[in-house]
Protein backbone atom coordinates (compact mmCIF):
# COMPACT_ATOMS: atom_id res chain seq x y z
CA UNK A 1 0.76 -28.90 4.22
CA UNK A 2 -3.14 -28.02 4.50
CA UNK A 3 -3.03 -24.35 4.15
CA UNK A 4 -6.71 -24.24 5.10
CA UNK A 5 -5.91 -25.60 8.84
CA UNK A 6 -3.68 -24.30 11.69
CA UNK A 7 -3.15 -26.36 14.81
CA UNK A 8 -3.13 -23.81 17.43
CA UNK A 9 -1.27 -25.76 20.01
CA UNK A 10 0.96 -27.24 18.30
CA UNK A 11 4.77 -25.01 18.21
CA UNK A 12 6.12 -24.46 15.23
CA UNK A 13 9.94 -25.20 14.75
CA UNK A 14 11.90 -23.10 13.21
CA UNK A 15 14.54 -24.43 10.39
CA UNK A 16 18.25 -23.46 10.97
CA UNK A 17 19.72 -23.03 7.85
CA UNK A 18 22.32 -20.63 6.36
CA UNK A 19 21.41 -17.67 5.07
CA UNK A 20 20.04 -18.63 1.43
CA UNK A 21 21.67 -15.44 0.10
CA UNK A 22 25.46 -16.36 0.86
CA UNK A 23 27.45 -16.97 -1.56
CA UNK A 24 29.42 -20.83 -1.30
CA UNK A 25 32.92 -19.09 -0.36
CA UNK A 26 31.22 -16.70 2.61
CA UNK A 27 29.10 -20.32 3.76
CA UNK A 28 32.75 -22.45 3.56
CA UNK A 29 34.75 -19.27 5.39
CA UNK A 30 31.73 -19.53 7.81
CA UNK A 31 32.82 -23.38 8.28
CA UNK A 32 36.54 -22.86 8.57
CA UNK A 33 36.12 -19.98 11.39
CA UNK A 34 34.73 -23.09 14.19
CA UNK A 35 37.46 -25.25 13.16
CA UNK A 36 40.55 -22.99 12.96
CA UNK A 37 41.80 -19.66 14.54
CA UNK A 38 40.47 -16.63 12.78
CA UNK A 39 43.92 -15.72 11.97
CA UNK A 40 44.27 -18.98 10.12
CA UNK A 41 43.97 -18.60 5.95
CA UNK A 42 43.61 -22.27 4.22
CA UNK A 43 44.89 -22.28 1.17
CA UNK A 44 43.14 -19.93 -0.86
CA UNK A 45 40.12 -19.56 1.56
CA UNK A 46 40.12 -16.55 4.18
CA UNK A 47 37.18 -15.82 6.70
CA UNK A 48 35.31 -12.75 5.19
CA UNK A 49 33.20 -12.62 8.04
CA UNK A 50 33.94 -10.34 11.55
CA UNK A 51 33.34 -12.55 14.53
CA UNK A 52 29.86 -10.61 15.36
CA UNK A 53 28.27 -11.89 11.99
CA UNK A 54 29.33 -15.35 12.50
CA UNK A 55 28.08 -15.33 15.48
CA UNK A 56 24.74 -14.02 14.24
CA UNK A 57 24.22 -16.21 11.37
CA UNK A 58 24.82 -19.63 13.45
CA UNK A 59 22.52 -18.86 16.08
CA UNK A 60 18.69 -19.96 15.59
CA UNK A 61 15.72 -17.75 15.92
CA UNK A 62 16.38 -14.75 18.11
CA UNK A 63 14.86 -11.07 18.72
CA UNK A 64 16.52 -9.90 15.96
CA UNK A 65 14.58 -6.66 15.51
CA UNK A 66 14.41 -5.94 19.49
CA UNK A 67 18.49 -6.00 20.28
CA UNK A 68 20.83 -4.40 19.31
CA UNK A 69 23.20 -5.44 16.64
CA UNK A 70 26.90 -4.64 17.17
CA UNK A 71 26.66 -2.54 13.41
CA UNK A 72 30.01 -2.44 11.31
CA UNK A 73 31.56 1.18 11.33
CA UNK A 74 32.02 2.67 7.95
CA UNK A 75 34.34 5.20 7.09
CA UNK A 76 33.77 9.00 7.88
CA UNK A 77 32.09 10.77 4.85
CA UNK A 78 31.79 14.27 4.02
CA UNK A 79 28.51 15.81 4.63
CA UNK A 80 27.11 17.46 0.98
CA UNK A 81 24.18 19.19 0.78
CA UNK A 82 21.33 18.91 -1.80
CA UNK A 83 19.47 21.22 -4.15
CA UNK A 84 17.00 22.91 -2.02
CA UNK A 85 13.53 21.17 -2.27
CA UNK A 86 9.87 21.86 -2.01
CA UNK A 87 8.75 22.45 0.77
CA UNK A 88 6.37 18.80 2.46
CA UNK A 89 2.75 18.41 0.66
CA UNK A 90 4.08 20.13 -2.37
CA UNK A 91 2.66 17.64 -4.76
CA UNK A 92 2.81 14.34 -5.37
CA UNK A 93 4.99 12.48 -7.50
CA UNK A 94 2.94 9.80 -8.67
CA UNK A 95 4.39 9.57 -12.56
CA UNK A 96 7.73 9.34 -11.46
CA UNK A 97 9.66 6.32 -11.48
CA UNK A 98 13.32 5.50 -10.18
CA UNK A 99 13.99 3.18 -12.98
CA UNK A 100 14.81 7.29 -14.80
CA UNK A 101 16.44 8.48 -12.21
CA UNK A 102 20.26 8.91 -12.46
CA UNK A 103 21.65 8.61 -9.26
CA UNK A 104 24.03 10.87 -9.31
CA UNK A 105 24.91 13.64 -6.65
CA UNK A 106 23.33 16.86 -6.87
CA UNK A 107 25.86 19.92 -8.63
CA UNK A 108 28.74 20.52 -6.11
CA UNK A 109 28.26 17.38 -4.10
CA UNK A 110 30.05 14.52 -4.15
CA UNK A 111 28.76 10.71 -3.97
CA UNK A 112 29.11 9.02 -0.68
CA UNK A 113 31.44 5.42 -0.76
CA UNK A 114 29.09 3.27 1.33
CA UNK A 115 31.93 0.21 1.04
CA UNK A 116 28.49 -2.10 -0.97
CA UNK A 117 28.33 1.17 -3.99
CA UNK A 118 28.16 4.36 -4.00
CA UNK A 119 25.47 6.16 -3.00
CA UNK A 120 23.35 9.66 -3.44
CA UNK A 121 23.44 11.70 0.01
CA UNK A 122 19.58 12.24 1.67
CA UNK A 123 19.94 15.26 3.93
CA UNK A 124 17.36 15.36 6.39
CA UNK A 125 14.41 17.26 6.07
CA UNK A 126 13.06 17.02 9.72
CA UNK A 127 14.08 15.03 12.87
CA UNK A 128 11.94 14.49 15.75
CA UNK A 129 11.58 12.86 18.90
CA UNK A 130 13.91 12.23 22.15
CA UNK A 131 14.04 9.59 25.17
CA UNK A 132 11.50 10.39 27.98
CA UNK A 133 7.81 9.89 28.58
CA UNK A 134 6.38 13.56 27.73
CA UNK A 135 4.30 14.07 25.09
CA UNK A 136 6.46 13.60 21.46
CA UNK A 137 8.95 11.76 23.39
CA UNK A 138 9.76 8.19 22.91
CA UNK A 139 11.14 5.24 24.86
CA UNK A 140 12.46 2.78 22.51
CA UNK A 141 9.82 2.85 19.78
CA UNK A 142 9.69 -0.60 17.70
CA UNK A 143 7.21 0.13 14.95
CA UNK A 144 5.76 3.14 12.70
CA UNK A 145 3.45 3.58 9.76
CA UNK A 146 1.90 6.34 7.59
CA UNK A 147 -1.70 7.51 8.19
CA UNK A 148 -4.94 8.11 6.09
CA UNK A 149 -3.40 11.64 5.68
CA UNK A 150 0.29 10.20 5.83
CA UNK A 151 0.37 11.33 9.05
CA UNK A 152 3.11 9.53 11.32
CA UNK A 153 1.93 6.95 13.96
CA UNK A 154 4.53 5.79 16.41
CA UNK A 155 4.06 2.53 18.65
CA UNK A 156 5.89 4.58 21.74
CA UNK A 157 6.73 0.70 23.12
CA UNK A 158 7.98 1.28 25.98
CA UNK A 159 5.62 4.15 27.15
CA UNK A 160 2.64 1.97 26.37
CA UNK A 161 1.37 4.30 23.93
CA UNK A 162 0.56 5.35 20.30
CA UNK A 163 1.35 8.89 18.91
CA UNK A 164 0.38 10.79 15.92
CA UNK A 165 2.30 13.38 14.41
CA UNK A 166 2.33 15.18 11.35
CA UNK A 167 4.96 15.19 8.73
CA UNK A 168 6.29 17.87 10.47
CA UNK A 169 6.77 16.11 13.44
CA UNK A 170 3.97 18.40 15.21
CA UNK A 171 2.45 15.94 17.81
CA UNK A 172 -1.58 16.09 17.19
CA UNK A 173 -2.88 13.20 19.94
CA UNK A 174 -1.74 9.80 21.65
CA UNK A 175 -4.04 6.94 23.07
CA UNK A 176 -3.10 4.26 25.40
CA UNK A 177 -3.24 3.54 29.23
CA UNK A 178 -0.32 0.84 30.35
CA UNK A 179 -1.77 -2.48 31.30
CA UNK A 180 -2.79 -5.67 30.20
CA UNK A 181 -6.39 -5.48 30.46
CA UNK A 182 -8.59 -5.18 26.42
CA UNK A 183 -8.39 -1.56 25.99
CA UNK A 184 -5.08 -1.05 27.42
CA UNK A 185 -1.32 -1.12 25.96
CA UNK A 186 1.41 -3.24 27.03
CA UNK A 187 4.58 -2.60 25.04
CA UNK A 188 3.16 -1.95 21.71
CA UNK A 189 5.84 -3.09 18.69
CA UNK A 190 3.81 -2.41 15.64
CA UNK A 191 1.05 -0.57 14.40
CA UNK A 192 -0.99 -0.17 10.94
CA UNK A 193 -3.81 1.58 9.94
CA UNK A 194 -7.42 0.83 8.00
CA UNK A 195 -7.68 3.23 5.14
CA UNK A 196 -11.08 2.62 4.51
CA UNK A 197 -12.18 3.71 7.80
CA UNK A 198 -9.01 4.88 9.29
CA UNK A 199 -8.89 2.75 12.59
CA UNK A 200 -5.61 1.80 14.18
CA UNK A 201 -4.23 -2.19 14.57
CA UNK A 202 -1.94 -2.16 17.40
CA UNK A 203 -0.14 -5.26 18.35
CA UNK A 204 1.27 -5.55 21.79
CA UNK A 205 2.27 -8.34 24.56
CA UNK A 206 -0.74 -8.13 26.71
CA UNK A 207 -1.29 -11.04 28.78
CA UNK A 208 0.21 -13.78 26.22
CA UNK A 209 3.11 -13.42 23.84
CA UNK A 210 1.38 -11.32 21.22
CA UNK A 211 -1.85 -9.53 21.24
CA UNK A 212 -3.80 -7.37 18.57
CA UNK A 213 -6.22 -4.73 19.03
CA UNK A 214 -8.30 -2.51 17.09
CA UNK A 215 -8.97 1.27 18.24
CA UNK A 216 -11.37 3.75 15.89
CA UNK A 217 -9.89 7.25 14.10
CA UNK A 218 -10.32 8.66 17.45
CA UNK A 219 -8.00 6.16 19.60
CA UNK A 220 -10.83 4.54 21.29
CA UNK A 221 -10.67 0.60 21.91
CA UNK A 222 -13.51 -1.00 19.77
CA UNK A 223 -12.32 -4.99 19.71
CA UNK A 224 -9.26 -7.12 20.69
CA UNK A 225 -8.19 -10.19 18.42
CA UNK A 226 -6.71 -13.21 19.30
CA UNK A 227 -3.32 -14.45 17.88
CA UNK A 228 -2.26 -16.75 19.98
CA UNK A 229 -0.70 -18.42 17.12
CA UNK A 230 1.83 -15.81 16.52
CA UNK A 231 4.88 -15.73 18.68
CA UNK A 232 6.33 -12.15 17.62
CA UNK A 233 4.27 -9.63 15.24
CA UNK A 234 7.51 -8.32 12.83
CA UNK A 235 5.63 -6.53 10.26
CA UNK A 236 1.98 -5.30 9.74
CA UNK A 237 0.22 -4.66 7.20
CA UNK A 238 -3.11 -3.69 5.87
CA UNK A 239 -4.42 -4.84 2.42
CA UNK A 240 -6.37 -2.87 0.07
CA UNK A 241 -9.23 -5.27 0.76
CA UNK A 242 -9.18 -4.55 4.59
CA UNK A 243 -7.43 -7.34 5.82
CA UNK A 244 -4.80 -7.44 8.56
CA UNK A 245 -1.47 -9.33 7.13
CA UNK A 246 0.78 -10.28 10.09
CA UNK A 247 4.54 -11.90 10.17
CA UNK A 248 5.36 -13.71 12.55
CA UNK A 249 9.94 -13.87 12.97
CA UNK A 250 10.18 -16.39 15.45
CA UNK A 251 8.74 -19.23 12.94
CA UNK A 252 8.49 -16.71 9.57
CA UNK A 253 4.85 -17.53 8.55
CA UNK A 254 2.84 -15.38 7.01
CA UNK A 255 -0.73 -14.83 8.71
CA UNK A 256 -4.30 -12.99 6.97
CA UNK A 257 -6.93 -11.85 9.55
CA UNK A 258 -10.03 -10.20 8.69
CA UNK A 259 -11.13 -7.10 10.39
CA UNK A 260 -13.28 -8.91 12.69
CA UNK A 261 -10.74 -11.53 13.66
CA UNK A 262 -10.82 -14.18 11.79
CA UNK A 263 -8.17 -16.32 10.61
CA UNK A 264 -8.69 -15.91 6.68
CA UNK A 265 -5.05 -17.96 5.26
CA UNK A 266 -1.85 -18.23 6.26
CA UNK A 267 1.38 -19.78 4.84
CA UNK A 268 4.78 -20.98 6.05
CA UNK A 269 7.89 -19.04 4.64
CA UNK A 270 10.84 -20.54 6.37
CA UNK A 271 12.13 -22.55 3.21
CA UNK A 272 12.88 -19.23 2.09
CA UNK A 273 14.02 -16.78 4.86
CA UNK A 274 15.62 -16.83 8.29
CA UNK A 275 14.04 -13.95 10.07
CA UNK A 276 11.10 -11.36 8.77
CA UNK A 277 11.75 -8.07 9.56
CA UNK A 278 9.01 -6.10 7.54
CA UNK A 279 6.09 -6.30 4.76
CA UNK A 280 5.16 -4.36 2.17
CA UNK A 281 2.08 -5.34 0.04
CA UNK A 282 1.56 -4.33 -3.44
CA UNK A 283 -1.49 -5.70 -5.32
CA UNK A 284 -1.30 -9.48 -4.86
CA UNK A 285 2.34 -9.89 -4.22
CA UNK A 286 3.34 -9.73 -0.46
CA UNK A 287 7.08 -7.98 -0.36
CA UNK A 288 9.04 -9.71 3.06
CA UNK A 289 12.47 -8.34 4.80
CA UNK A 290 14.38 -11.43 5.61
CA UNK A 291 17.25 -9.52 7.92
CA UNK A 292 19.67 -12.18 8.42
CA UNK A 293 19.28 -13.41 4.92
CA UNK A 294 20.17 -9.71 3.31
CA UNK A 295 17.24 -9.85 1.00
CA UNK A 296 13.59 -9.67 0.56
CA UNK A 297 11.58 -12.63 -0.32
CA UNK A 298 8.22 -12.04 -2.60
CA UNK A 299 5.16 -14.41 -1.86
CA UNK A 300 1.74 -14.34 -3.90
CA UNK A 301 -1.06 -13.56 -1.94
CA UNK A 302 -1.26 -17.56 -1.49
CA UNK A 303 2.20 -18.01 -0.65
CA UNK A 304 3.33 -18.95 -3.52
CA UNK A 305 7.70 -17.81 -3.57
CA UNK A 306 8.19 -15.78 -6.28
CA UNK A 307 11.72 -14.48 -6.08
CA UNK A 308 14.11 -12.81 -4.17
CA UNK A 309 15.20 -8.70 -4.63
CA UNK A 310 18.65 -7.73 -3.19
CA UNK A 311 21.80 -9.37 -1.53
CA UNK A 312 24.03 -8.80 1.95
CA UNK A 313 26.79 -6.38 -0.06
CA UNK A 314 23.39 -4.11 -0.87
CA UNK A 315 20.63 -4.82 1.83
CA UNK A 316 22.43 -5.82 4.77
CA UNK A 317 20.32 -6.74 7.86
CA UNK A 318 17.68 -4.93 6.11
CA UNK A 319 14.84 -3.83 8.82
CA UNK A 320 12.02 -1.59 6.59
CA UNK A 321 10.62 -1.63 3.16
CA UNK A 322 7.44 0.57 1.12
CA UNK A 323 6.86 0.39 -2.43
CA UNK A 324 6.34 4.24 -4.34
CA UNK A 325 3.38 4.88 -6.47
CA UNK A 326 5.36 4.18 -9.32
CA UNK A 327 6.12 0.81 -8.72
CA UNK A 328 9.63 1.19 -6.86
CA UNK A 329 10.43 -1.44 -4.33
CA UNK A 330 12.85 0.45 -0.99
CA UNK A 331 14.74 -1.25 1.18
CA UNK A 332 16.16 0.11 4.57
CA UNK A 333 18.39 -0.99 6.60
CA UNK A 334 20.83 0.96 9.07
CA UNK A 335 24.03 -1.13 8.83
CA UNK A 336 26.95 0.73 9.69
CA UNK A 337 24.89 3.04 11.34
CA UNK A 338 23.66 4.94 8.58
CA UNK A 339 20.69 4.79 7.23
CA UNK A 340 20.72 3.45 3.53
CA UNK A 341 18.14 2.81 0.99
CA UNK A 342 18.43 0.32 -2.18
CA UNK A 343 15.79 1.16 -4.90
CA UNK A 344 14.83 -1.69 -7.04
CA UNK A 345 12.29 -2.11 -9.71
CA UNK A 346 9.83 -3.95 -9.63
CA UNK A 347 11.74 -7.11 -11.42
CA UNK A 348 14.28 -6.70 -9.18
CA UNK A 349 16.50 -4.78 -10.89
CA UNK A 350 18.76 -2.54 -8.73
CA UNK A 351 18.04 1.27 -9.52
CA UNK A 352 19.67 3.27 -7.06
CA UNK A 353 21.26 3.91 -3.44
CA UNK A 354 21.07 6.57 -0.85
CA UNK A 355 22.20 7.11 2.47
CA UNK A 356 22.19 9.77 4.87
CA UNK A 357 25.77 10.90 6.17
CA UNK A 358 24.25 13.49 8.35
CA UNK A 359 23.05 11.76 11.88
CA UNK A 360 24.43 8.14 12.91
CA UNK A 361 20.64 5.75 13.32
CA UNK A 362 21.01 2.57 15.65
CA UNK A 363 18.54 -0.12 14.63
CA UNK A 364 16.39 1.86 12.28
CA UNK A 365 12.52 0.46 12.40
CA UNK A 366 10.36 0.53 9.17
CA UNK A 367 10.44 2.43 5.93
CA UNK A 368 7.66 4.24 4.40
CA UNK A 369 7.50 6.53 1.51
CA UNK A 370 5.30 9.71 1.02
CA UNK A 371 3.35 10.63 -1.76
CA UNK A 372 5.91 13.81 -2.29
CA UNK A 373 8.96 10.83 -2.45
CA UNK A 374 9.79 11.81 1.44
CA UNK A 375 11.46 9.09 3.33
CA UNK A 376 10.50 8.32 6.62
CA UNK A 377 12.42 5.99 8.94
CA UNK A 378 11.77 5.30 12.87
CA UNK A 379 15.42 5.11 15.02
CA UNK A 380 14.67 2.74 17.66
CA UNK A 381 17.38 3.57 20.08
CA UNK A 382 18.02 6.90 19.32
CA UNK A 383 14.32 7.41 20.21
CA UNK A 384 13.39 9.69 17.10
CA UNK A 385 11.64 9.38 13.79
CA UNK A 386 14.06 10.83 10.35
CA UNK A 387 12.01 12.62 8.06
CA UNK A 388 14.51 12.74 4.36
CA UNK A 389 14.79 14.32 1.34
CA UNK A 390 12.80 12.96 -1.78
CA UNK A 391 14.35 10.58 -3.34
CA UNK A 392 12.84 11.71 -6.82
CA UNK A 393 15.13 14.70 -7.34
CA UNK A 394 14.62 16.98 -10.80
């Protein structure tokens, strides 16, 4: 495939394939369940798989990340509490890595049985947000990131709006006016931000499927990009060298824009994931959530597959994923309606997992990291962003 030339009329088809992550007895149980009763075992065989997941794994391309997925109760867990921590901007934590972290519970807590391994309790450190259109409220919110100053932008989707907070969750301005018109917002899903010059990408519906635009520091409309060519914008990103880096779910392809709009590379990823969810970029490697294949597929810069990092007992559905200053590679995801985190190095070793027993999340959107080891998640329909513990405890 020319890599150098996109036909822009021509519909991309998406593959249907199983899940490359599945191990052969889940794929042949997966088989069995069409042909026989679910109560039937064959020999030695047994479905492994509730009727939900089955369902979701042989259907095609779908929203994925805008519906809600019927998420598999775990049990009831105690709620621990931590060693009390710093208090937010209390210094970074730069020289730290997970790979010497032991993950074990804090004195007089206990470890939390997830059902994939057991994990190290986040408590939350602040919790924001609440359905309804006044200021700091949100109406289904699909997309987040972090700031120049780490402070926390929310696409507000269904209010047509963008609004900054702090890490405190104190609101400090919005921008947007609903409509379809350049200038205007029309259910925004994601958002990233420029830190060279601090302007906001905002990618919304508009008039066509997908639409991107570019607003200053200040929330003021400077330009509108076409992307025609992308059906829905699952993860942004911004590169170190300014450009825009935009996944596309529907047919997972990986797109590079410059600032001012132009189409710089793109390459085709469906050969090795189902459905993007999320990217992370870290130097040349670009870091993508496939959510029904349980995993995260790494591309070079030129889309090169590199390898894959995690598996559907550890990163189920996962739906968010920032690499720390150190190197670590998290991945969220808020099966069982929790919200866990798998920390992997940066070979793809698995370091560590965490979860927070303290709130139930429903379809959790995005993961970032702050530069004190904060976590910061976005719960879509529970219409509030989850501000955690560090994960790089003393």
């Amino acid at each position: 495939m020319n890599k150098n030339k996109l036909n822009l009329n021509k519909k991309k088809k998406t593959k249907k394939t199983m899940p490359m992550c599945l191990p052969t007895h889940y794929t042949t149980s997966y088989i069995i369940y069409h042909v026989v009763s679910f109560s039937v075992v064959v020999g030695i065989i047994q479905v492994d798989f509730h009727t939900d997941m089955n369902q979701l794994l042989s259907s095609g391309a779908s929203p994925g990340i805008d519906c809600i997925l019927p998420d598999f109760c775990l049990p009831a867990a105690t709620s621990p509490s931590l060693s009390t921590l710093g208090p937010l901007g209390a210094g970074p934590v730069d020289e730290m890595s997970i790979t010497n972290f032991h993950a074990g519970a804090a004195p007089g807590t206990t470890n939390i049985v997830t059902g994939r391994n057991k994990a190290t309790p986040m408590q939350i450190r602040c919790k924001f947000g609440s359905l309804g259109t006044s200021k700091g409220q949100f109406n289904s919110p699909h997309g987040f990131c972090l700031g120049v100053d780490e402070e926390i932008i929310v696409a507000d989707t269904n209010n047509h709006r963008i609004e900054v907070f702090d890490k405190t969750g104190t609101l400090k301005f919005q921008f947007g006016v609903p409509g379809k018109e350049e200038g205007q917002l029309w259910y925004p899903r994601k958002v990233a931000v420029m830190h060279t010059n601090g302007k906001f990408v905002v990618c919304d519906r508009g008039n066509e499927r997908s639409r991107m635009q570019i607003f200053s520091k200040c929330g003021h409309f400077m330009r509108k990009i076409a992307i025609r060519y992308i059906d829905i914008v699952a993860g942004l990103a911004v590169t170190s060298k300014g450009h825009i880096v935009a996944v596309d779910s529907v047919s997972p392809t990986v797109f590079v824009i410059s600032e001012d709009g132009e189409l710089v590379r793109w390459f085709d990823c469906s050969d090795y994931m189902r459905e993007p969810s999320d990217i992370a970029i870290r130097d040349n490697d670009f870091y993508v959530c496939d959510f029904k294949g349980h995993c995260v597929a790494v591309f070079q810069e030129d889309g090169t597959f590199q390898y894959r990092i995690g598996n559907e007992k550890v990163t189920c559905f996962p739906n968010g994923i920032d690499i720390s200053n150190a190197g670590d590679i998290l991945i969220g995801d808020s099966h069982g309606n929790r919200f866990h985190v798998a920390c992997y190095s940066r070979d793809g070793i698995l370091q560590s997992e965490f979860e927070c027993p303290h709130v139930k999340v429903s379809r959790c959107c995005g993961l970032k990291i702050t530069s004190e080891g904060y976590v910061v998640t976005l719960a879509k329909n529970n219409h509030h962003v989850l501000v955690l513990n560090t994960l790089y405890v003393h």
